[in-house]
Amino acid sequence: MIFIIALVFRVKVSKALRSALTIGIGMVGINLVINLLTTNIGPAAQAMVKRFGFHLTVVDVGWPSAAAGAWGQPISSVLIPILLVTNIVLIMLKVTKTLDIDIWNYWHMVAAGSVAYIVTKSWWFSILSAILYMIFCLLIADWTAKDVQEFYGLEGISFPTGSSDAFGLLGIPISAVVARIPGIKNLNADAETIQKKFGIFGEPMMMGIIIGAVIGILAGYDVAKVLQLGINMGAVMMLMPRMVKLLMEGLMPISESAREVLQKRYGEDREIYLGMDAALSTGAPATLATGLLLVPITLFIAVILPGNRVLPFGDLATIPFYVSLIVARRKGNIVHSVITGAIVVAIALFMATDFTSVHTQMLQGIVKFPAGAAKVSSLDMGGNFLNWILLKLGEVVKSIGIV
């Protein structure tokens, strides 16, 4: 897909092939590091749940199960080409500057359409919901593109990733309020400041080791497993920026060529952003640190939050993606980002609880539920503000008989 896009923007065949393969290899590297993160944080979270005796009736099965449920609906097969055409039309009409080449994450739009189909059984409303979700993501990606490019150093890139955009849409205004609270507004704990104050103990690698060790202690691990978790999280913090840098080496020639082609055709002020996975944000230590700190915080919020029935589990390791736009807007301030993230997670848990019935119905017969779980939800889909709004719209449409 990326190779074809490169050719469309008049990149030489050899250069297009090299760029596409470099991006592919970069994504393999990023996925390897993400897998290191998830395979370590998942068991630690489960151990915390057992150790502290958390008892909630709905299990967060995580985005992989939500994605499988989305692809398993009858409507899903027609949505990808419809969404691709929609994106191109919106660019031509200058509604958006983002060309979403992150085809895998179209599952978020497919999920919105699938939820609409489950609620209304209407194909037209399902397609409309998926298109609306894409429009929201593209507009949010445009709105936050400057933050993404300046903070993460990703020139010409935006994040139309559904979960990051939904959490960012709520979190960015909340973070602006947090940043004005007396006593908190002057707290600035970005990665650079921490490194200056604490020397080697403030380096990203050491931050990962310390945070990983703390999570291991909370999980009740023995000394050996605490140290192992710490080293693995330090490895994530050190390796992820290198993987992102490799991917960007492949993206830059395409981004530059796309800009030149569009400016020649539409004028010097015409811009286009390549929409990529928010996983690229994990190349910043502040994003990973914020996400890791929110893992135990999210579990404790779930237990004390009145009305919540969702036990966070499957999506805990992907919290860094959810806070990526919040961290960028706060310019890496970990204190402000963690406070904002905690507030947004609390709201997401309410939405995920409300989403339980439809979420469970969507996954039945498609994925295997965790042992003892009769009902499921997720932070990624169920706690997603855009999905929740479209769910409520679908319920209204069904109730008044528009379909």
CSV table of C-alpha atoms in Angstrom, one decimal:
chain,number,residue,atom,x,y,z
A,1,MET,CA,0.0,0.0,0.0
A,2,ILE,CA,2.8,2.4,0.9
A,3,PHE,CA,4.7,1.5,-2.2
A,4,ILE,CA,1.7,2.3,-4.4
A,5,ILE,CA,1.1,5.7,-2.6
A,6,ALA,CA,4.8,6.5,-3.1
A,7,LEU,CA,4.5,5.9,-6.9
A,8,VAL,CA,1.3,8.0,-7.0
A,9,PHE,CA,3.4,10.9,-5.5
A,10,ARG,CA,6.1,10.4,-8.2
A,11,VAL,CA,8.8,8.8,-6.0
A,12,LYS,CA,11.2,6.9,-8.2
A,13,VAL,CA,10.5,3.1,-8.2
A,14,SER,CA,13.7,2.1,-6.5
A,15,LYS,CA,13.3,4.8,-3.9
A,16,ALA,CA,9.7,3.9,-3.4
A,17,LEU,CA,10.5,0.3,-2.9
A,18,ARG,CA,13.3,1.1,-0.4
A,19,SER,CA,11.0,3.4,1.5
A,20,ALA,CA,8.1,0.9,1.7
A,21,LEU,CA,10.4,-1.9,2.8
A,22,THR,CA,12.1,0.3,5.4
A,23,ILE,CA,8.7,1.3,6.8
A,24,GLY,CA,7.6,-2.3,6.9
A,25,ILE,CA,10.7,-3.3,8.7
A,26,GLY,CA,10.3,-0.4,11.1
A,27,MET,CA,6.8,-1.5,11.9
A,28,VAL,CA,8.1,-5.0,12.5
A,29,GLY,CA,10.6,-3.6,15.0
A,30,ILE,CA,7.9,-1.4,16.7
A,31,ASN,CA,5.6,-4.4,17.0
A,32,LEU,CA,8.4,-6.5,18.5
A,33,VAL,CA,9.0,-3.8,21.2
A,34,ILE,CA,5.2,-3.4,21.8
A,35,ASN,CA,5.0,-7.2,22.2
A,36,LEU,CA,7.7,-7.0,24.8
A,37,LEU,CA,5.6,-4.3,26.6
A,38,THR,CA,2.3,-6.2,26.4
A,39,THR,CA,3.7,-9.6,27.4
A,40,ASN,CA,5.2,-8.2,30.5
A,41,ILE,CA,2.6,-5.7,31.6
A,42,GLY,CA,-0.4,-8.1,31.0
A,43,PRO,CA,0.8,-10.7,33.6
A,44,ALA,CA,1.8,-8.0,36.0
A,45,ALA,CA,-1.6,-6.4,35.8
A,46,GLN,CA,-3.2,-9.8,36.3
A,47,ALA,CA,-1.0,-10.4,39.4
A,48,MET,CA,-2.1,-7.1,40.8
A,49,VAL,CA,-5.7,-8.0,40.3
A,50,LYS,CA,-5.3,-11.2,42.2
A,51,ARG,CA,-3.1,-9.7,44.9
A,52,PHE,CA,-5.5,-6.9,45.8
A,53,GLY,CA,-8.6,-9.0,45.3
A,54,PHE,CA,-10.3,-6.7,42.7
A,55,HIS,CA,-13.8,-8.0,42.0
A,56,LEU,CA,-15.6,-6.5,39.0
A,57,THR,CA,-18.1,-8.3,36.9
A,58,VAL,CA,-17.1,-7.1,33.4
A,59,VAL,CA,-13.7,-8.0,32.0
A,60,ASP,CA,-11.7,-5.7,29.6
A,61,VAL,CA,-10.7,-8.1,26.8
A,62,GLY,CA,-8.5,-5.6,25.0
A,63,TRP,CA,-8.4,-4.1,21.5
A,64,PRO,CA,-7.4,-7.4,19.8
A,65,SER,CA,-10.7,-9.0,20.7
A,66,ALA,CA,-12.6,-5.8,19.9
A,67,ALA,CA,-10.9,-5.8,16.4
A,68,ALA,CA,-11.8,-9.4,15.8
A,69,GLY,CA,-15.4,-8.7,16.8
A,70,ALA,CA,-15.5,-5.7,14.4
A,71,TRP,CA,-14.1,-7.7,11.5
A,72,GLY,CA,-16.5,-10.6,12.3
A,73,GLN,CA,-19.7,-8.6,11.4
A,74,PRO,CA,-21.4,-8.9,8.0
A,75,ILE,CA,-20.9,-5.1,7.3
A,76,SER,CA,-17.1,-5.1,7.7
A,77,SER,CA,-16.2,-6.5,4.2
A,78,VAL,CA,-17.6,-3.4,2.4
A,79,LEU,CA,-16.3,-0.7,4.7
A,80,ILE,CA,-12.6,-0.6,3.8
A,81,PRO,CA,-13.0,0.4,0.1
A,82,ILE,CA,-15.8,2.8,1.2
A,83,LEU,CA,-13.5,4.4,3.8
A,84,LEU,CA,-10.6,4.7,1.4
A,85,VAL,CA,-12.7,6.5,-1.2
A,86,THR,CA,-14.2,8.7,1.5
A,87,ASN,CA,-10.7,9.8,2.6
A,88,ILE,CA,-9.6,10.6,-0.9
A,89,VAL,CA,-12.8,12.6,-1.6
A,90,LEU,CA,-12.3,14.6,1.6
A,91,ILE,CA,-8.8,15.4,0.6
A,92,MET,CA,-9.9,16.6,-2.8
A,93,LEU,CA,-12.6,18.7,-1.2
A,94,LYS,CA,-10.0,20.1,1.2
A,95,VAL,CA,-12.0,19.0,4.2
A,96,THR,CA,-8.9,17.2,5.6
A,97,LYS,CA,-5.2,17.3,5.1
A,98,THR,CA,-4.7,13.7,6.4
A,99,LEU,CA,-4.3,10.8,4.0
A,100,ASP,CA,-4.8,7.8,6.3
A,101,ILE,CA,-2.4,5.1,5.1
A,102,ASP,CA,-2.6,3.2,8.4
A,103,ILE,CA,-5.0,0.6,6.8
A,104,TRP,CA,-4.8,-1.8,9.8
A,105,ASN,CA,-6.3,0.9,12.1
A,106,TYR,CA,-9.3,1.2,9.9
A,107,TRP,CA,-10.7,-1.4,12.3
A,108,HIS,CA,-11.7,1.4,14.6
A,109,MET,CA,-14.0,2.8,11.8
A,110,VAL,CA,-15.2,-0.7,11.0
A,111,ALA,CA,-16.0,-1.2,14.8
A,112,ALA,CA,-18.1,1.9,14.7
A,113,GLY,CA,-20.0,0.5,11.7
A,114,SER,CA,-20.3,-2.9,13.3
A,115,VAL,CA,-21.7,-1.5,16.5
A,116,ALA,CA,-24.3,0.5,14.5
A,117,TYR,CA,-25.2,-2.7,12.6
A,118,ILE,CA,-25.7,-4.6,15.9
A,119,VAL,CA,-27.9,-1.9,17.3
A,120,THR,CA,-30.0,-1.0,14.2
A,121,LYS,CA,-29.5,-3.9,11.8
A,122,SER,CA,-29.3,-1.2,9.1
A,123,TRP,CA,-26.6,-1.3,6.5
A,124,TRP,CA,-27.0,2.3,5.5
A,125,PHE,CA,-26.7,3.6,9.1
A,126,SER,CA,-23.7,1.3,9.7
A,127,ILE,CA,-21.9,2.7,6.7
A,128,LEU,CA,-22.8,6.2,7.8
A,129,SER,CA,-21.5,5.6,11.3
A,130,ALA,CA,-18.1,4.3,9.9
A,131,ILE,CA,-17.8,7.3,7.6
A,132,LEU,CA,-18.7,9.7,10.5
A,133,TYR,CA,-16.1,8.0,12.7
A,134,MET,CA,-13.4,8.4,9.9
A,135,ILE,CA,-14.3,12.1,9.5
A,136,PHE,CA,-14.0,12.7,13.3
A,137,CYS,CA,-10.6,11.0,13.3
A,138,LEU,CA,-9.3,12.9,10.2
A,139,LEU,CA,-10.4,16.2,11.7
A,140,ILE,CA,-8.8,15.4,15.1
A,141,ALA,CA,-5.6,14.3,13.3
A,142,ASP,CA,-5.5,17.6,11.4
A,143,TRP,CA,-6.2,19.5,14.7
A,144,THR,CA,-3.3,17.8,16.5
A,145,ALA,CA,-0.9,17.4,13.6
A,146,LYS,CA,1.2,20.4,14.8
A,147,ASP,CA,1.6,18.9,18.2
A,148,VAL,CA,2.5,15.5,16.8
A,149,GLN,CA,5.1,17.0,14.4
A,150,GLU,CA,6.7,19.4,16.9
A,151,PHE,CA,6.8,17.2,20.0
A,152,TYR,CA,7.5,13.8,18.4
A,153,GLY,CA,9.6,15.2,15.6
A,154,LEU,CA,7.4,13.5,13.0
A,155,GLU,CA,7.5,15.9,10.1
A,156,GLY,CA,4.4,15.6,7.8
A,157,ILE,CA,2.7,13.0,10.0
A,158,SER,CA,-0.6,13.0,11.8
A,159,PHE,CA,-2.4,10.4,14.0
A,160,PRO,CA,-5.8,9.4,12.7
A,161,THR,CA,-5.8,6.4,15.1
A,162,GLY,CA,-9.3,6.0,16.6
A,163,SER,CA,-8.5,5.4,20.2
A,164,SER,CA,-5.8,8.1,20.5
A,165,ASP,CA,-8.1,10.6,18.8
A,166,ALA,CA,-11.1,9.8,21.1
A,167,PHE,CA,-9.0,10.1,24.2
A,168,GLY,CA,-7.3,13.2,22.9
A,169,LEU,CA,-10.6,14.8,22.1
A,170,LEU,CA,-11.6,14.5,25.8
A,171,GLY,CA,-8.1,14.8,27.3
A,172,ILE,CA,-6.7,17.9,25.6
A,173,PRO,CA,-9.4,20.3,26.9
A,174,ILE,CA,-9.1,18.6,30.4
A,175,SER,CA,-5.4,19.0,30.3
A,176,ALA,CA,-5.7,22.7,29.6
A,177,VAL,CA,-7.8,23.0,32.9
A,178,VAL,CA,-5.3,20.8,34.8
A,179,ALA,CA,-2.4,23.1,33.6
A,180,ARG,CA,-4.2,26.1,35.2
A,181,ILE,CA,-4.8,24.5,38.7
A,182,PRO,CA,-2.8,26.4,41.4
A,183,GLY,CA,0.0,24.3,42.8
A,184,ILE,CA,-0.1,21.9,39.8
A,185,LYS,CA,0.4,24.4,37.0
A,186,ASN,CA,4.1,25.0,37.9
A,187,LEU,CA,5.0,21.3,38.1
A,188,ASN,CA,7.0,20.5,35.1
A,189,ALA,CA,8.3,16.9,35.0
A,190,ASP,CA,9.2,16.3,31.3
A,191,ALA,CA,11.8,13.7,30.4
A,192,GLU,CA,14.6,16.4,29.9
A,193,THR,CA,13.9,18.1,33.2
A,194,ILE,CA,13.9,14.7,35.1
A,195,GLN,CA,17.2,13.7,33.4
A,196,LYS,CA,18.8,17.1,34.3
A,197,LYS,CA,17.8,16.8,38.0
A,198,PHE,CA,18.5,13.1,38.5
A,199,GLY,CA,21.3,12.4,36.1
A,200,ILE,CA,21.6,8.7,35.1
A,201,PHE,CA,18.4,7.9,37.1
A,202,GLY,CA,16.5,10.4,35.0
A,203,GLU,CA,17.5,8.8,31.7
A,204,PRO,CA,14.6,7.1,29.7
A,205,MET,CA,16.2,3.6,30.2
A,206,MET,CA,16.4,4.1,34.0
A,207,MET,CA,12.9,5.6,34.1
A,208,GLY,CA,11.6,2.4,32.5
A,209,ILE,CA,13.6,0.2,34.9
A,210,ILE,CA,12.3,2.1,37.9
A,211,ILE,CA,8.6,2.2,36.8
A,212,GLY,CA,8.8,-1.5,35.7
A,213,ALA,CA,10.2,-2.4,39.1
A,214,VAL,CA,7.5,-0.5,41.0
A,215,ILE,CA,4.8,-2.3,38.9
A,216,GLY,CA,6.5,-5.6,39.7
A,217,ILE,CA,6.5,-4.8,43.5
A,218,LEU,CA,2.8,-3.9,43.3
A,219,ALA,CA,2.2,-7.2,41.5
A,220,GLY,CA,3.8,-9.0,44.4
A,221,TYR,CA,6.7,-10.4,42.3
A,222,ASP,CA,9.8,-11.8,44.0
A,223,VAL,CA,13.1,-9.9,43.6
A,224,ALA,CA,14.2,-11.8,40.4
A,225,LYS,CA,10.9,-11.1,38.6
A,226,VAL,CA,10.9,-7.5,39.8
A,227,LEU,CA,14.3,-7.0,38.3
A,228,GLN,CA,13.3,-8.8,35.1
A,229,LEU,CA,10.3,-6.6,34.6
A,230,GLY,CA,12.3,-3.5,35.3
A,231,ILE,CA,15.0,-4.5,32.7
A,232,ASN,CA,12.3,-5.3,30.1
A,233,MET,CA,10.6,-1.9,30.6
A,234,GLY,CA,14.0,-0.2,30.4
A,235,ALA,CA,14.5,-2.1,27.1
A,236,VAL,CA,11.2,-0.8,25.8
A,237,MET,CA,12.1,2.8,26.7
A,238,MET,CA,15.5,2.5,25.0
A,239,LEU,CA,14.6,0.5,21.9
A,240,MET,CA,11.3,2.1,20.9
A,241,PRO,CA,12.8,5.5,19.8
A,242,ARG,CA,15.3,3.6,17.6
A,243,MET,CA,12.5,1.7,15.9
A,244,VAL,CA,10.5,4.8,15.3
A,245,LYS,CA,13.6,6.5,13.8
A,246,LEU,CA,14.0,3.6,11.4
A,247,LEU,CA,10.4,3.9,10.3
A,248,MET,CA,10.8,7.6,9.8
A,249,GLU,CA,13.7,7.1,7.5
A,250,GLY,CA,11.3,5.3,5.1
A,251,LEU,CA,8.5,7.8,5.5
A,252,MET,CA,10.4,11.0,4.9
A,253,PRO,CA,11.0,10.6,1.1
A,254,ILE,CA,7.3,9.9,0.6
A,255,SER,CA,6.2,12.8,2.8
A,256,GLU,CA,8.5,15.3,1.0
A,257,SER,CA,7.5,14.1,-2.5
A,258,ALA,CA,3.8,14.3,-1.6
A,259,ARG,CA,4.2,17.8,-0.4
A,260,GLU,CA,6.0,18.9,-3.6
A,261,VAL,CA,3.4,17.3,-5.9
A,262,LEU,CA,0.5,18.9,-4.0
A,263,GLN,CA,2.1,22.3,-3.9
A,264,LYS,CA,2.8,22.2,-7.6
A,265,ARG,CA,-0.8,21.3,-8.3
A,266,TYR,CA,-2.7,23.3,-5.7
A,267,GLY,CA,-0.3,26.1,-4.6
A,268,GLU,CA,2.4,26.6,-2.0
A,269,ASP,CA,-0.1,26.6,0.9
A,270,ARG,CA,-1.4,23.1,0.2
A,271,GLU,CA,-0.3,20.5,2.8
A,272,ILE,CA,-0.9,16.8,3.2
A,273,TYR,CA,-0.2,14.8,6.3
A,274,LEU,CA,0.4,11.0,6.1
A,275,GLY,CA,-1.8,9.4,8.7
A,276,MET,CA,0.1,6.8,10.7
A,277,ASP,CA,-0.4,4.6,13.7
A,278,ALA,CA,-0.1,6.4,17.1
A,279,ALA,CA,2.4,3.7,18.0
A,280,LEU,CA,5.0,6.1,16.7
A,281,SER,CA,4.3,8.3,19.7
A,282,THR,CA,5.9,5.6,22.0
A,283,GLY,CA,9.3,6.7,20.7
A,284,ALA,CA,9.0,9.5,23.2
A,285,PRO,CA,10.0,8.6,26.8
A,286,ALA,CA,7.3,10.9,28.3
A,287,THR,CA,4.5,9.0,26.5
A,288,LEU,CA,5.8,5.6,27.6
A,289,ALA,CA,6.4,6.8,31.2
A,290,THR,CA,2.9,8.4,31.4
A,291,GLY,CA,1.3,5.2,30.1
A,292,LEU,CA,3.2,2.9,32.4
A,293,LEU,CA,2.4,5.1,35.5
A,294,LEU,CA,-1.3,4.9,34.5
A,295,VAL,CA,-1.3,1.1,34.6
A,296,PRO,CA,-1.7,0.7,38.4
A,297,ILE,CA,-3.6,4.0,38.7
A,298,THR,CA,-6.2,2.7,36.2
A,299,LEU,CA,-6.7,-0.4,38.2
A,300,PHE,CA,-7.2,1.5,41.5
A,301,ILE,CA,-9.6,4.0,39.8
A,302,ALA,CA,-11.7,1.0,38.5
A,303,VAL,CA,-12.1,-0.3,42.0
A,304,ILE,CA,-13.0,2.9,43.8
A,305,LEU,CA,-15.1,4.5,41.0
A,306,PRO,CA,-18.8,4.3,41.9
A,307,GLY,CA,-20.9,2.7,39.1
A,308,ASN,CA,-18.0,1.2,37.3
A,309,ARG,CA,-18.2,-2.6,36.5
A,310,VAL,CA,-15.3,-3.0,34.1
A,311,LEU,CA,-12.0,-4.6,35.3
A,312,PRO,CA,-9.2,-3.1,33.2
A,313,PHE,CA,-6.9,-5.8,31.8
A,314,GLY,CA,-6.5,-6.3,28.1
A,315,ASP,CA,-5.9,-2.7,27.2
A,316,LEU,CA,-3.6,-1.7,30.1
A,317,ALA,CA,-0.5,-2.1,28.0
A,318,THR,CA,-1.8,0.2,25.3
A,319,ILE,CA,-2.5,3.1,27.5
A,320,PRO,CA,0.6,4.9,26.1
A,321,PHE,CA,-1.3,5.1,22.7
A,322,TYR,CA,-4.4,6.6,24.4
A,323,VAL,CA,-2.4,9.4,26.0
A,324,SER,CA,-0.2,10.2,23.0
A,325,LEU,CA,-2.0,13.4,21.9
A,326,ILE,CA,-2.4,14.5,25.5
A,327,VAL,CA,1.3,14.2,26.2
A,328,ALA,CA,2.1,16.0,23.0
A,329,ARG,CA,-0.2,18.9,23.8
A,330,ARG,CA,1.3,19.2,27.3
A,331,LYS,CA,4.8,19.1,25.6
A,332,GLY,CA,5.9,16.1,27.6
A,333,ASN,CA,4.9,17.2,31.0
A,334,ILE,CA,4.4,13.9,32.7
A,335,VAL,CA,2.7,15.3,35.9
A,336,HIS,CA,0.0,17.1,33.9
A,337,SER,CA,-0.4,14.1,31.5
A,338,VAL,CA,-0.8,11.5,34.2
A,339,ILE,CA,-3.4,13.6,36.1
A,340,THR,CA,-5.3,14.2,32.8
A,341,GLY,CA,-5.0,10.6,31.8
A,342,ALA,CA,-6.4,9.5,35.2
A,343,ILE,CA,-9.5,11.7,34.7
A,344,VAL,CA,-10.0,10.5,31.1
A,345,VAL,CA,-9.6,6.9,32.2
A,346,ALA,CA,-12.4,7.4,34.8
A,347,ILE,CA,-14.7,8.8,32.1
A,348,ALA,CA,-13.7,5.9,29.8
A,349,LEU,CA,-14.6,3.3,32.4
A,350,PHE,CA,-18.1,4.8,32.7
A,351,MET,CA,-18.5,4.5,28.9
A,352,ALA,CA,-17.1,1.0,28.8
A,353,THR,CA,-19.6,-0.1,31.5
A,354,ASP,CA,-22.4,1.4,29.5
A,355,PHE,CA,-21.1,-0.4,26.4
A,356,THR,CA,-21.1,-3.8,28.0
A,357,SER,CA,-24.2,-5.3,26.5
A,358,VAL,CA,-23.4,-4.4,22.8
A,359,HIS,CA,-19.7,-5.2,23.3
A,360,THR,CA,-20.6,-8.7,24.6
A,361,GLN,CA,-23.0,-9.3,21.8
A,362,MET,CA,-20.5,-8.2,19.2
A,363,LEU,CA,-17.8,-10.7,20.5
A,364,GLN,CA,-20.0,-13.7,21.2
A,365,GLY,CA,-19.1,-16.7,19.0
A,366,ILE,CA,-16.1,-14.8,17.6
A,367,VAL,CA,-13.6,-14.6,20.5
A,368,LYS,CA,-13.2,-16.8,23.5
A,369,PHE,CA,-14.1,-14.9,26.7
A,370,PRO,CA,-11.7,-15.1,29.8
A,371,ALA,CA,-12.5,-17.9,32.2
A,372,GLY,CA,-15.5,-16.9,34.4
A,373,ALA,CA,-16.4,-13.8,32.4
A,374,ALA,CA,-20.0,-13.7,31.2
A,375,LYS,CA,-19.8,-10.1,30.1
A,376,VAL,CA,-17.0,-8.1,28.4
A,377,SER,CA,-16.0,-4.7,27.3
A,378,SER,CA,-12.8,-2.8,26.6
A,379,LEU,CA,-11.2,0.6,27.1
A,380,ASP,CA,-10.2,0.9,23.4
A,381,MET,CA,-13.7,0.4,21.9
A,382,GLY,CA,-16.1,0.5,24.8
A,383,GLY,CA,-14.4,3.4,26.6
A,384,ASN,CA,-13.9,5.3,23.3
A,385,PHE,CA,-15.8,8.6,23.3
A,386,LEU,CA,-16.4,8.6,19.5
A,387,ASN,CA,-17.8,5.0,19.6
A,388,TRP,CA,-19.9,5.9,22.6
A,389,ILE,CA,-21.5,8.9,20.9
A,390,LEU,CA,-22.3,6.8,17.8
A,391,LEU,CA,-23.7,4.1,20.0
A,392,LYS,CA,-26.1,6.6,21.6
A,393,LEU,CA,-27.0,8.0,18.1
A,394,GLY,CA,-27.7,4.4,17.0
A,395,GLU,CA,-30.0,3.8,20.0
A,396,VAL,CA,-31.9,7.1,19.2
A,397,VAL,CA,-32.2,6.1,15.5
A,398,LYS,CA,-33.6,2.7,16.5
A,399,SER,CA,-36.0,4.0,19.1
A,400,ILE,CA,-37.7,6.6,16.9
A,401,GLY,CA,-37.9,4.2,13.9
A,402,ILE,CA,-35.8,6.1,11.4
A,403,VAL,CA,-34.4,2.9,10.1
